[in-house]
Each structure stands twice: as structure tokens, then as C-alpha cells.
CSV table of C-alpha atoms and ligand atoms in Angstrom, one decimal:
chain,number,residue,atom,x,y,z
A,1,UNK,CA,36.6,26.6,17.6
A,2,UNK,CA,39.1,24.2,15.8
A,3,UNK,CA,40.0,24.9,12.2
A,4,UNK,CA,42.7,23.4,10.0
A,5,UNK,CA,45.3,25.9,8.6
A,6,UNK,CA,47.8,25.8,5.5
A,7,UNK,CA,51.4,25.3,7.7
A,8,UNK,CA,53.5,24.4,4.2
A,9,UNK,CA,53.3,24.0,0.6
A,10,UNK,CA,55.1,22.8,-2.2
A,11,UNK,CA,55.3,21.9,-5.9
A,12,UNK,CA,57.1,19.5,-8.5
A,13,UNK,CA,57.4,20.0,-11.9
A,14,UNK,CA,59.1,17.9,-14.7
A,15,UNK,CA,62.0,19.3,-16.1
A,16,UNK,CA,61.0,18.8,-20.0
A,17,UNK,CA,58.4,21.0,-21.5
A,18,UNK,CA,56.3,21.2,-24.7
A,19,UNK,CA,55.7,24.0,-26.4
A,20,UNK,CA,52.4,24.8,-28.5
A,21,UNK,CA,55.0,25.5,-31.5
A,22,UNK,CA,56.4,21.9,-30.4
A,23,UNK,CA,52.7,20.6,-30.5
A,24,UNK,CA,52.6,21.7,-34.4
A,25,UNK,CA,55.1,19.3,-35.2
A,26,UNK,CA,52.9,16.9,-33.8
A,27,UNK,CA,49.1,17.5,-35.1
A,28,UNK,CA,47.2,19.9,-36.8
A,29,UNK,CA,47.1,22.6,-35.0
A,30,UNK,CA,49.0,26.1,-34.6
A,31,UNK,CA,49.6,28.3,-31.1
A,32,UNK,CA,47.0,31.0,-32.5
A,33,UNK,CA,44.5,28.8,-31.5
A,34,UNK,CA,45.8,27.1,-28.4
A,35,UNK,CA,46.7,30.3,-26.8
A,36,UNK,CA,43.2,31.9,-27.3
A,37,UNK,CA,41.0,28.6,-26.7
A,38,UNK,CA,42.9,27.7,-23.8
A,39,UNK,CA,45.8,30.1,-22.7
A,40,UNK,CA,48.4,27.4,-22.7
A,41,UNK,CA,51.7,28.2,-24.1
A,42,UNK,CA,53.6,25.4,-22.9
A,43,UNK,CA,53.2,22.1,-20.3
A,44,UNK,CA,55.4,20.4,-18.5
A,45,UNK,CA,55.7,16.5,-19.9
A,46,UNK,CA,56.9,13.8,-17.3
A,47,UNK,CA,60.1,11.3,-18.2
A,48,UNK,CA,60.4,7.9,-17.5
A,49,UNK,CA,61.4,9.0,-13.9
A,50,UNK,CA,58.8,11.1,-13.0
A,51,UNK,CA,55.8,9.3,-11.6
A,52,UNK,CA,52.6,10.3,-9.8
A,53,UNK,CA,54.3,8.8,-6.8
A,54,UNK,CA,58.0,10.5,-7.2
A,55,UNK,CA,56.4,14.2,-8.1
A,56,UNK,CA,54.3,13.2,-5.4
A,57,UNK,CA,57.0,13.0,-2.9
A,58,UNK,CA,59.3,15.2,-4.2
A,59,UNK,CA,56.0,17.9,-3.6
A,60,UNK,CA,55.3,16.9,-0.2
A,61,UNK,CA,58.9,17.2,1.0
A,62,UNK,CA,59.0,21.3,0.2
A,63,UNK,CA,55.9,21.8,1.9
A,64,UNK,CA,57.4,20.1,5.1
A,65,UNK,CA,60.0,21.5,4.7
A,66,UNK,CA,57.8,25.2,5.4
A,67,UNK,CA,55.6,23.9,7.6
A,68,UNK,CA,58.4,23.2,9.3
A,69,UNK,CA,56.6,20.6,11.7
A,70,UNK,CA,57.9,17.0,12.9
A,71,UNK,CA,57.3,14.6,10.0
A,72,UNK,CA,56.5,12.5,12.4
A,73,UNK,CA,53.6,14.4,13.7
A,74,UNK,CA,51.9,13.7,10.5
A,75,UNK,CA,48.7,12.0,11.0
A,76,UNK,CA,47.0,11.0,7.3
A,77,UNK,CA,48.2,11.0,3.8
A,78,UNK,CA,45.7,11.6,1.4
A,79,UNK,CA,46.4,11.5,-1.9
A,80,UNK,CA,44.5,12.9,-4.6
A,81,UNK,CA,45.3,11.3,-8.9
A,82,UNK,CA,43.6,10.2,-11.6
A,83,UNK,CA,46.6,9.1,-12.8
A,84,UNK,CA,48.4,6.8,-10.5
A,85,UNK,CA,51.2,4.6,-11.8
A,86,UNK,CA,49.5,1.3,-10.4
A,87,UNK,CA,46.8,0.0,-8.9
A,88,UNK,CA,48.7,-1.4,-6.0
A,89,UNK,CA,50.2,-0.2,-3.8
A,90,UNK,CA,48.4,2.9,-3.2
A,91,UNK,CA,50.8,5.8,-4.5
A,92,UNK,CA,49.9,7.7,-0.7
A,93,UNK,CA,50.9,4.4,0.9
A,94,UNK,CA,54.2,4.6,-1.7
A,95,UNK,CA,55.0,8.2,-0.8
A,96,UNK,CA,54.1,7.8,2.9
A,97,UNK,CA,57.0,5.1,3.0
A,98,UNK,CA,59.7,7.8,0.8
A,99,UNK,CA,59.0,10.3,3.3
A,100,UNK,CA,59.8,7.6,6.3
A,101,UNK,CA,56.6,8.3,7.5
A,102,UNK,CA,56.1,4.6,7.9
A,103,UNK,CA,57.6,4.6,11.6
A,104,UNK,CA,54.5,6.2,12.7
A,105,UNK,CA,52.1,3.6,10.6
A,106,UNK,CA,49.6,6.9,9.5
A,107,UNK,CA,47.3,6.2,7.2
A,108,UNK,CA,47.3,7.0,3.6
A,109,UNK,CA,45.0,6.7,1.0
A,110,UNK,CA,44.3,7.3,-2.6
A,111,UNK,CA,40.9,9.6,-3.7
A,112,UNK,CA,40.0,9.9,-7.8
A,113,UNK,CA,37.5,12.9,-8.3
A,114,UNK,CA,39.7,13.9,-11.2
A,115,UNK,CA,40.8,17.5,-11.5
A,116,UNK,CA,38.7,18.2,-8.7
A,117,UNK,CA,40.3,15.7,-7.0
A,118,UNK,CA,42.4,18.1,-4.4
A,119,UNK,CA,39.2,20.1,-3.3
A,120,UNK,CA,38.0,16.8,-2.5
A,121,UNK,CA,40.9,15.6,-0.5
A,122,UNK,CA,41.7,19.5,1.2
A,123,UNK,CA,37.8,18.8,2.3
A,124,UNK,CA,38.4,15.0,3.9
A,125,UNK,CA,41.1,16.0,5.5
A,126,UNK,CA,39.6,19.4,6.9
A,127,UNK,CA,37.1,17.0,8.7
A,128,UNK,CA,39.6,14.9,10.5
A,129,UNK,CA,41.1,17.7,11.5
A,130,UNK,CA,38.4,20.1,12.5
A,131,UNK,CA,36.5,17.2,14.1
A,132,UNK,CA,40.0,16.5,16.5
A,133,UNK,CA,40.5,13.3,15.4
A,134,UNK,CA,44.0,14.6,13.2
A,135,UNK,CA,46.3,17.3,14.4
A,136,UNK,CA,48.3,17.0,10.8
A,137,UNK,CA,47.1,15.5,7.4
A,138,UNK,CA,49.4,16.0,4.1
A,139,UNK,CA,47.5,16.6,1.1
A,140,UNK,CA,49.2,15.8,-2.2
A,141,UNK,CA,47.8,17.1,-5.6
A,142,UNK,CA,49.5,14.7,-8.5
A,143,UNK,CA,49.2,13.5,-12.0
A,144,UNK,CA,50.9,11.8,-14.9
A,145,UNK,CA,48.4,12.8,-16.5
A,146,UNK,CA,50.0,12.6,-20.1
A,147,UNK,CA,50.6,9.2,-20.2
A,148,UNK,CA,46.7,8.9,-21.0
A,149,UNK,CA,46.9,11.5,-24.2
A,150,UNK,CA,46.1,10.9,-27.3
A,151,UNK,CA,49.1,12.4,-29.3
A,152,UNK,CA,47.4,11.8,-32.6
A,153,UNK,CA,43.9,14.0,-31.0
A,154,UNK,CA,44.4,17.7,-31.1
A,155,UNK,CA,41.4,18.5,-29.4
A,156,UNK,CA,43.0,16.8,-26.0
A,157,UNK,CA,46.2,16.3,-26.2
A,158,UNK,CA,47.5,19.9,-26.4
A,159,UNK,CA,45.4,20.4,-22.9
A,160,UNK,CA,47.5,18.0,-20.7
A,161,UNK,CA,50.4,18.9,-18.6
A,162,UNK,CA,51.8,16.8,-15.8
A,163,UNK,CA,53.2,17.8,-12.3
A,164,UNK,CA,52.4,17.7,-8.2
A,165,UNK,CA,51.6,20.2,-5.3
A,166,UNK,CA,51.2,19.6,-1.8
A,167,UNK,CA,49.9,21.5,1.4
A,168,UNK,CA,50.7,20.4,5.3
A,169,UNK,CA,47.5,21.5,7.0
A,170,UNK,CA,47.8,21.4,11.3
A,171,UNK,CA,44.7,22.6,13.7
A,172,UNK,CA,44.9,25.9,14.7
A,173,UNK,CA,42.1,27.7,17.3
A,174,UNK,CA,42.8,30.6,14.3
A,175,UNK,CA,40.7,29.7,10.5
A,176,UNK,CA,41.9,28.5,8.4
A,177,UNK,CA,40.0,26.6,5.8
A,178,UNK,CA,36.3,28.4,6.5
A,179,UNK,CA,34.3,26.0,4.1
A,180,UNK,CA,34.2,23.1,1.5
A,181,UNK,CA,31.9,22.6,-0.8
A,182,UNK,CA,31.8,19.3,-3.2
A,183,UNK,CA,29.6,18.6,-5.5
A,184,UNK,CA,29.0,15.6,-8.4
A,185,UNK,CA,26.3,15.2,-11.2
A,186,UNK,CA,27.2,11.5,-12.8
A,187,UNK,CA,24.5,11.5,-15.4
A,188,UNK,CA,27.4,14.1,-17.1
A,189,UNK,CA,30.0,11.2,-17.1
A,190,UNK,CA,30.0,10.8,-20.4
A,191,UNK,CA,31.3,14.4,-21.3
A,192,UNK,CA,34.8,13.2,-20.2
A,193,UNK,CA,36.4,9.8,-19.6
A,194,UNK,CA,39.4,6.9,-20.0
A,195,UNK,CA,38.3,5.1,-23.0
A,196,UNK,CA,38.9,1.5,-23.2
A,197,UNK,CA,39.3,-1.6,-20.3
A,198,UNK,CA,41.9,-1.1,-17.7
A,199,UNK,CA,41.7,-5.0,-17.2
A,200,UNK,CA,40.6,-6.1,-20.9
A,201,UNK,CA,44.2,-6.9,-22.3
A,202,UNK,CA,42.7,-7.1,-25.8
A,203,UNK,CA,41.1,-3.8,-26.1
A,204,UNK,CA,43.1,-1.4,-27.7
A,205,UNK,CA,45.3,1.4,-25.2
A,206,UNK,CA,42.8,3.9,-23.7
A,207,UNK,CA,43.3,7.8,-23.8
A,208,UNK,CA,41.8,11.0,-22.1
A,209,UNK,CA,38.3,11.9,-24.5
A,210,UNK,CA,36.4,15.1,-23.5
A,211,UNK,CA,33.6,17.0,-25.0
A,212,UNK,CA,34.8,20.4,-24.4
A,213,UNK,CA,32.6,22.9,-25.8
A,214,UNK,CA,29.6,21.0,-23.5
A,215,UNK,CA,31.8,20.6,-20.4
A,216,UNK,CA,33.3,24.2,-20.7
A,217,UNK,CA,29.0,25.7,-20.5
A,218,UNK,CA,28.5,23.2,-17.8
A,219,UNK,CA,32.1,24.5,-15.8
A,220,UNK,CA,31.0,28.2,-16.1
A,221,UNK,CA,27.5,28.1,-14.9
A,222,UNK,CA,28.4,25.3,-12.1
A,223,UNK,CA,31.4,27.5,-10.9
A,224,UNK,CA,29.6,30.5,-10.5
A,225,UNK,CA,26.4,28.5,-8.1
A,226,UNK,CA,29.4,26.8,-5.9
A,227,UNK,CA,30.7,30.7,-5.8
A,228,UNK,CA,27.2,31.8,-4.3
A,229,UNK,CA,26.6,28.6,-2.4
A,230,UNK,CA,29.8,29.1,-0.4
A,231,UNK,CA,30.0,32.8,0.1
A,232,UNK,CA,26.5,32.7,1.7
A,233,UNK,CA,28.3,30.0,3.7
A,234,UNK,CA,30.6,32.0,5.1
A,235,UNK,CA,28.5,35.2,5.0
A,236,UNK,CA,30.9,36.6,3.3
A,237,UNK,CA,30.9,39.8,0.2
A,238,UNK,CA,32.5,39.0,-3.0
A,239,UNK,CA,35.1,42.0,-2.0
A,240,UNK,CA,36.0,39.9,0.7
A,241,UNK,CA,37.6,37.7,-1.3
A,242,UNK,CA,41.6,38.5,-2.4
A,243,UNK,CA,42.8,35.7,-4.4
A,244,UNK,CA,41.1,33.0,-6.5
A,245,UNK,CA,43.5,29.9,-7.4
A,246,UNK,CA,41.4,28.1,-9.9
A,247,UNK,CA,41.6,25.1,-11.9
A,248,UNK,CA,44.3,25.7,-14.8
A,249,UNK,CA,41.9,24.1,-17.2
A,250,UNK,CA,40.8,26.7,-19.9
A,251,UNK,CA,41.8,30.4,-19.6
A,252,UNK,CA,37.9,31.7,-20.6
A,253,UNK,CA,36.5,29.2,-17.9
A,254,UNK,CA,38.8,31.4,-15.2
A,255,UNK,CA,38.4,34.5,-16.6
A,256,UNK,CA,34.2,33.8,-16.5
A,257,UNK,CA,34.5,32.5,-12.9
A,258,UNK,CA,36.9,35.7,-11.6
A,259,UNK,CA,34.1,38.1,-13.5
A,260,UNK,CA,31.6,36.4,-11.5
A,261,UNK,CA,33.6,37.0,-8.1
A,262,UNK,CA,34.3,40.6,-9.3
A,263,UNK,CA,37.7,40.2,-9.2
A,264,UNK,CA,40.5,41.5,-11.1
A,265,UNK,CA,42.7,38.6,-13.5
A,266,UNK,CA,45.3,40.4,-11.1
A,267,UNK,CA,44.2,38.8,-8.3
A,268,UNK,CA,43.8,35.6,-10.2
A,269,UNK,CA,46.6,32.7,-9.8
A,270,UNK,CA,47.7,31.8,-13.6
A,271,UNK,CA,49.6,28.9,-13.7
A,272,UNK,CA,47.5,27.9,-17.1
A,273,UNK,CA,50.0,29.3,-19.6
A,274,UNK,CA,53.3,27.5,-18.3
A,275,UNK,CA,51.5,24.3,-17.4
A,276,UNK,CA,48.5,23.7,-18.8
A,277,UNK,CA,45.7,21.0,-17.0
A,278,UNK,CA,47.9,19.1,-15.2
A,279,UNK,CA,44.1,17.8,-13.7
A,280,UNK,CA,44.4,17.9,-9.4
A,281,UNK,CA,47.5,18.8,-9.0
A,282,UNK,CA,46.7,22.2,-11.1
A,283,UNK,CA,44.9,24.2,-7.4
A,284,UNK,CA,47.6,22.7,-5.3
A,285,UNK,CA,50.4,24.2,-7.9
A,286,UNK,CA,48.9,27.4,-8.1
A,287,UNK,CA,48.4,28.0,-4.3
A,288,UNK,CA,52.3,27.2,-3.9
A,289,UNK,CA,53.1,29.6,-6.5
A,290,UNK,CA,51.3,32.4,-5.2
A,291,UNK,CA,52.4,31.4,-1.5
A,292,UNK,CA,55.9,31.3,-2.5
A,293,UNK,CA,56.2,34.2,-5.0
A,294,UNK,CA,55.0,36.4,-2.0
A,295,UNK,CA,51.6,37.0,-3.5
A,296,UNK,CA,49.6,35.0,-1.1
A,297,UNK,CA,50.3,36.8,2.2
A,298,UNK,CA,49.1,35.3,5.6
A,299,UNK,CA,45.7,36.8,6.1
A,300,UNK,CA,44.1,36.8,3.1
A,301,UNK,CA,41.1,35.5,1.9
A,302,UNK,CA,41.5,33.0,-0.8
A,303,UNK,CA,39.1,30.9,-3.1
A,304,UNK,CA,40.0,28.0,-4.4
A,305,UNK,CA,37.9,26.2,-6.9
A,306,UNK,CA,38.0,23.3,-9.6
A,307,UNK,CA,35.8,21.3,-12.3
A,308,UNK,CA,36.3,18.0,-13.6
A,309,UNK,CA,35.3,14.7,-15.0
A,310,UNK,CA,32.4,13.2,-13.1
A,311,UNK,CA,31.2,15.4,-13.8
A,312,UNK,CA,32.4,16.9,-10.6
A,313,UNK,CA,33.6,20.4,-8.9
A,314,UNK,CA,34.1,21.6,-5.7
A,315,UNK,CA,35.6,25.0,-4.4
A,316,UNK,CA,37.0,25.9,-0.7
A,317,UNK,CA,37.3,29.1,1.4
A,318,UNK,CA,40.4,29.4,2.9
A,319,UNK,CA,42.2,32.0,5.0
A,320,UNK,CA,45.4,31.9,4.7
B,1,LIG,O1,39.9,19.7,-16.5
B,1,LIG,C1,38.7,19.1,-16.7
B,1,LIG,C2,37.6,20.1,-17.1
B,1,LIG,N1,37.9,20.5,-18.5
B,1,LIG,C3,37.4,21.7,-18.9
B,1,LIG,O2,36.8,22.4,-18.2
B,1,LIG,C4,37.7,22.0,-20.4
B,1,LIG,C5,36.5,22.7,-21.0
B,1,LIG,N2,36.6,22.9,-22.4
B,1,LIG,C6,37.5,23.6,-23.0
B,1,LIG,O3,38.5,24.1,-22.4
B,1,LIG,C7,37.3,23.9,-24.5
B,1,LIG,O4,36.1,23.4,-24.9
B,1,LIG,C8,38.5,23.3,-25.4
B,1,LIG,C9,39.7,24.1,-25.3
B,1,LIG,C10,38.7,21.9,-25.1
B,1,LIG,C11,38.0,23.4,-26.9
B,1,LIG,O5,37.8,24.8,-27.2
B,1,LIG,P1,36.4,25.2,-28.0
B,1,LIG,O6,36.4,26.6,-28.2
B,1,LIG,O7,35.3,24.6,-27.2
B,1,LIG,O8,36.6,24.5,-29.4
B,1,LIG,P2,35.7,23.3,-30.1
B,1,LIG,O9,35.9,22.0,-29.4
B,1,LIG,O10,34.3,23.9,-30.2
B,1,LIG,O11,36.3,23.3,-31.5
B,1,LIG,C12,36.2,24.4,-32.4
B,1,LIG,C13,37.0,24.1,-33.6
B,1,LIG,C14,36.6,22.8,-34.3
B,1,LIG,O12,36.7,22.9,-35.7
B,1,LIG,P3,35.3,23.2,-36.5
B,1,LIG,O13,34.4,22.0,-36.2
B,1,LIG,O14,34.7,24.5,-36.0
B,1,LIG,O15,35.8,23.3,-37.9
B,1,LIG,C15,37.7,21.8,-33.8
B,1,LIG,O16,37.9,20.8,-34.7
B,1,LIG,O17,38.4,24.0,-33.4
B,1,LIG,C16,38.9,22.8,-33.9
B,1,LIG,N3,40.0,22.3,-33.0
B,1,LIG,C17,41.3,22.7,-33.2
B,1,LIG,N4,41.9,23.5,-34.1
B,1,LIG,C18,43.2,23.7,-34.0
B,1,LIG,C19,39.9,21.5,-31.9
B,1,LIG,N5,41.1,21.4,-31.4
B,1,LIG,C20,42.0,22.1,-32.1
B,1,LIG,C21,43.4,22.4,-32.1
B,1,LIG,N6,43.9,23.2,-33.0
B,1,LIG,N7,44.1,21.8,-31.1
């Protein structure tokens, strides 16, 4: 059997932060009721500096760095954002030449399925490598996702948060990623999308809009199928399961999705507080935290899941 296998990860992280007392200032609204709607205390807001491709990059270097691997030996960059900083270039294709990966000419590509986005792209590039076609793909999580708020919309803007996380993954006769499991229902779209005309210059500037209350009844009951669907999968007990690294979206949507796996908030990876949604690069930021704070030890049984626009969600089982 051929599997693909988590080698390295790594995160980036803006230095400036804004805090739900910093958030007052700015709309009506008070950290009562962000911390209990959401769990977010604070997010990490990008400068001029810090773009979807330089958080990218700065990411993918510290998971090299553990995987430890020949750069070279890299066969795929796959980049998952909803927020790139252009059109083109592709940002993978951007951070593929920082990393001089360009003397081997891999390929690198962009992939949009929002803050599911990494489950997506942790799935395509599980097949290139489980199929033998890759030996090594690097799988970036990142967003600028703030630049799309709405600073004058409480009800969004004191979700976002911006950062990056990456994983090396490498084929290994040893699991491994076990299963992915993607799914997408586009007669939701409208529950949360980029208002305005990307290419229409005389529309006005377009901002993150989300029905919440719908999406977050949608999230919870979709979460806990794609729980069942991929447990069954794997034939596999919900005890079986040590670590769940969600999607940092909304505090009650994780805490309904670890009750459903039967599983302690102990064994749940909370990045939500310090970060907020910072979209797809929230699973790949937790995973590194876990990994790195010792947590996550080689062996365990993790389950990583997400929900986004789309609508679309996705989850994976992943030995670690
Ligand atoms: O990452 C993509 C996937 N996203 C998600 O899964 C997010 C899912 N949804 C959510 O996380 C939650 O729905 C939110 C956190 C976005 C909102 O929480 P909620 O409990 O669903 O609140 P709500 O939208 O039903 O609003 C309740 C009340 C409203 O006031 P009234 O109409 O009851 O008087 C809002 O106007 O809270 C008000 N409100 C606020 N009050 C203070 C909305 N935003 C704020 C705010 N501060 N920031």
C-alpha cells in the first residue's frame, strides 16, 4: 500500500493583532458578545507586507525546514486562498519561485473552496501521491482574508483574522492520510459570498457578507454526516479518534462537532480565540500548533475537518 504522510509543518502569522476591546472602537459591539457567539478574543490583521503569497512562503519554509527533505524533491505546489493578492500570477506559482523551487519546474497551482479550501487541496494532493504519480507535494493553507471586511459590518468583520499554514506530505508504505472526504451543495451559495464585480471598475469595493445564523445550522448538521461518512470509511470507532483540528470558525460549531465525536474540548485544537477565521489557512494553523506544541504526537489518530462558502466542507483522517 502507498499512503501520503505529514513529513513537516509550519505556520505564519502577522505580527499586529486586534483585539475584541480594539473592535469596540470600531463598531457597535462589545467582547461579551464576541467571546460567547464566537470564542474570538483577538486576530491577527496583515500589514502592507504580508500577503497571501509572503505568509505563504514564509509558512512553507518551517515545514521544510521539519520535513527535513530536499526542496528539490518537491513535486507539486498546491495552494489553497480565497484571498490571493492577484489574479496573475498564481500565488503557488509566486511562492514556488521564493522557495527556488523553480529549478525543478514543479507544478503549482491555486484551488478556491474557501475555508474548506485546505481539505480540498490535502485531498488532491493525497491522490498524486497515493496514486505514485508524486513522491512530495507542499500544501499551503493562506489568506488575507481581511482585506475583504467590511469594517463598518459587525456581524463580519469581527470574524476575520489573516495568517498561513503549511504541511510537506511524502509517500510512505506506513498511513498516513487514511481518507478524504469533500463535499459541496451550490444551491447554498448565497448564504456567504464577495459582494460586488471583481472586473466591474464602477461598482462599488466588495466585502465578505455571510448569513450566519443559517450557515452555522447548516455547519453543525453537515459536520456531523461527513463525521459518520468517514469513520465508516475507515471502519473506525469514534474512541479511535485522538485529536480533532477543526475549522476556527465559531467556537459552538466546534464544540457541536467534538460532542458528536465524543471527544473531550481537551482533545480539541483551539486556535479560534487568538486568531479567529482566518478561512483555509485556520486547519493547516491548528495542526502545526498542536504538532509543534508536542500535543500531536506521531501515531495518533487525527480528524481534521472544515465548512465554508459554497456552500462547501470537507474533513480528512489522518494518522499522524
Ligand atoms: O468560515 C465559514 C463558515 N462560517 C461559519 O460557519 C460561521 C457560522 N455562523 C456563526 O458563526 C454565527 O452565526 C455568527 C457568529 C456569525 C453570529 O452569531 P449568531 O448567534 O448566529 O448571531 P445572529 O447573527 O443571530 O445575531 C444575533 C444578534 C442580532 O441582533 P438582534 O437582531 O437579535 O437584535 C445581531 O444584530 O446579535 C447582533 N449582532 C451583534 N451584536 C453585537 C451581530 N453581530 C454583532 C456584534 N456585536 N458583532
Amino acid at each position: 500500500m502507498r499512503y501520503s504522510r505529514i513529513l513537516g509543518t509550519g505556520s505564519y502569522l502577522p505580527e499586529k493583532t486586534l483585539s475584541n476591546a480594539d473592535l469596540e472602537k470600531m463598531v457597535d459591539t462589545n467582547d461579551e458578545w464576541i467571546t460567547q457567539r464566537t470564542g474570538i478574543k483577538s486576530r491577527h490583521i496583515r500589514s502592507e507586507s504580508d500577503t497571501t503569497v509572503s505568509m505563504g512562503t514564509e509558512a512553507a519554509k518551517k515545514a521544510l525546514e521539519v520535513a527535513g527533505i530536499d526542496k528539490n524533491k518537491i513535486g507539486m505546489v498546491i495552494l489553497s486562498t480565497s484571498s490571493p493578492d492577484r489574479l496573475y500570477p498564481c500565488a503557488a506559482a509566486e511562492i514556488q519561485a521564493n522557495l527556488g523551487l523553480n529549478n525543478t519546474c514543479c507544478p503549482g497551482f491555486d484551488l478556491n473552496a474557501a475555508c474548506s479550501g485546505f481539505i480540498y487541496a490535502l485531498s488532491v494532493a493525497d491522490q498524486f501521491i497515493r496514486s505514485g504519480f508524486l513522491d512530495y507535494v507542499l500544501v499551503i493553507g493562506s489568506e488575507s482574508i481581511t482585506k475583504m471586511a467590511d469594517w463598518t459590518d459587525r456581524a463580519t468583520c469581527i470574524l476575520l483574522g489573516d495568517g498561513a499554514g503549511a504541511v510537506v506530505l511524502g509517500a510512505d508504505t506506513e498511513p498516513g492520510i487514511l481518507s478524504t472526504h469533500l463535499h459541496a451543495d451550490g444551491s447554498y451559495g448565497g448564504l456567504i459570498t464577495h459582494t460586488g464585480d471583481l472586473y466591474d471598475k464602477t461598482v462599488p469595493p466588495s466585502y465578505f457578507k455571510m448569513h450566519g445564523n443559517e450557515v452555522f445550522k447548516i455547519a453543525v448538521t453537515k459536520l456531523g454526516d461527513v463525521i459518520d461518512e468517514a469513520l465508516a470509511a475507515n471502519n473506525l470507532k469514534k474512541q479511535d479518534i485522538n485529536w480533532l483540528v477543526p475549522h476556527q470558525a465559531n467556537l459552538r460549531i466546534i464544540q457541536a462537532t467534538a460532542k458528536k465525536l465524543e471527544i473531550s474540548l481537551e482533545q480539541v485544537i483551539l486556535t479560534i480565540a487568538g486568531q479567529g477565521n482566518t478561512a483555509s489557512a485556520s486547519v493547516p494553523l491548528a495542526l502545526d500548533a498542536g504538532i509543534r506544541d508536542g500535543r500531536i504526537k506521531r501515531g495518533d489518530m487525527v480528524f481534521l475537518e472544515a465548512f465554508s462558502a459554497g456552500l462547501a466542507w470537507g474533513a480528512a483522517v489522518v494518522k499522524y
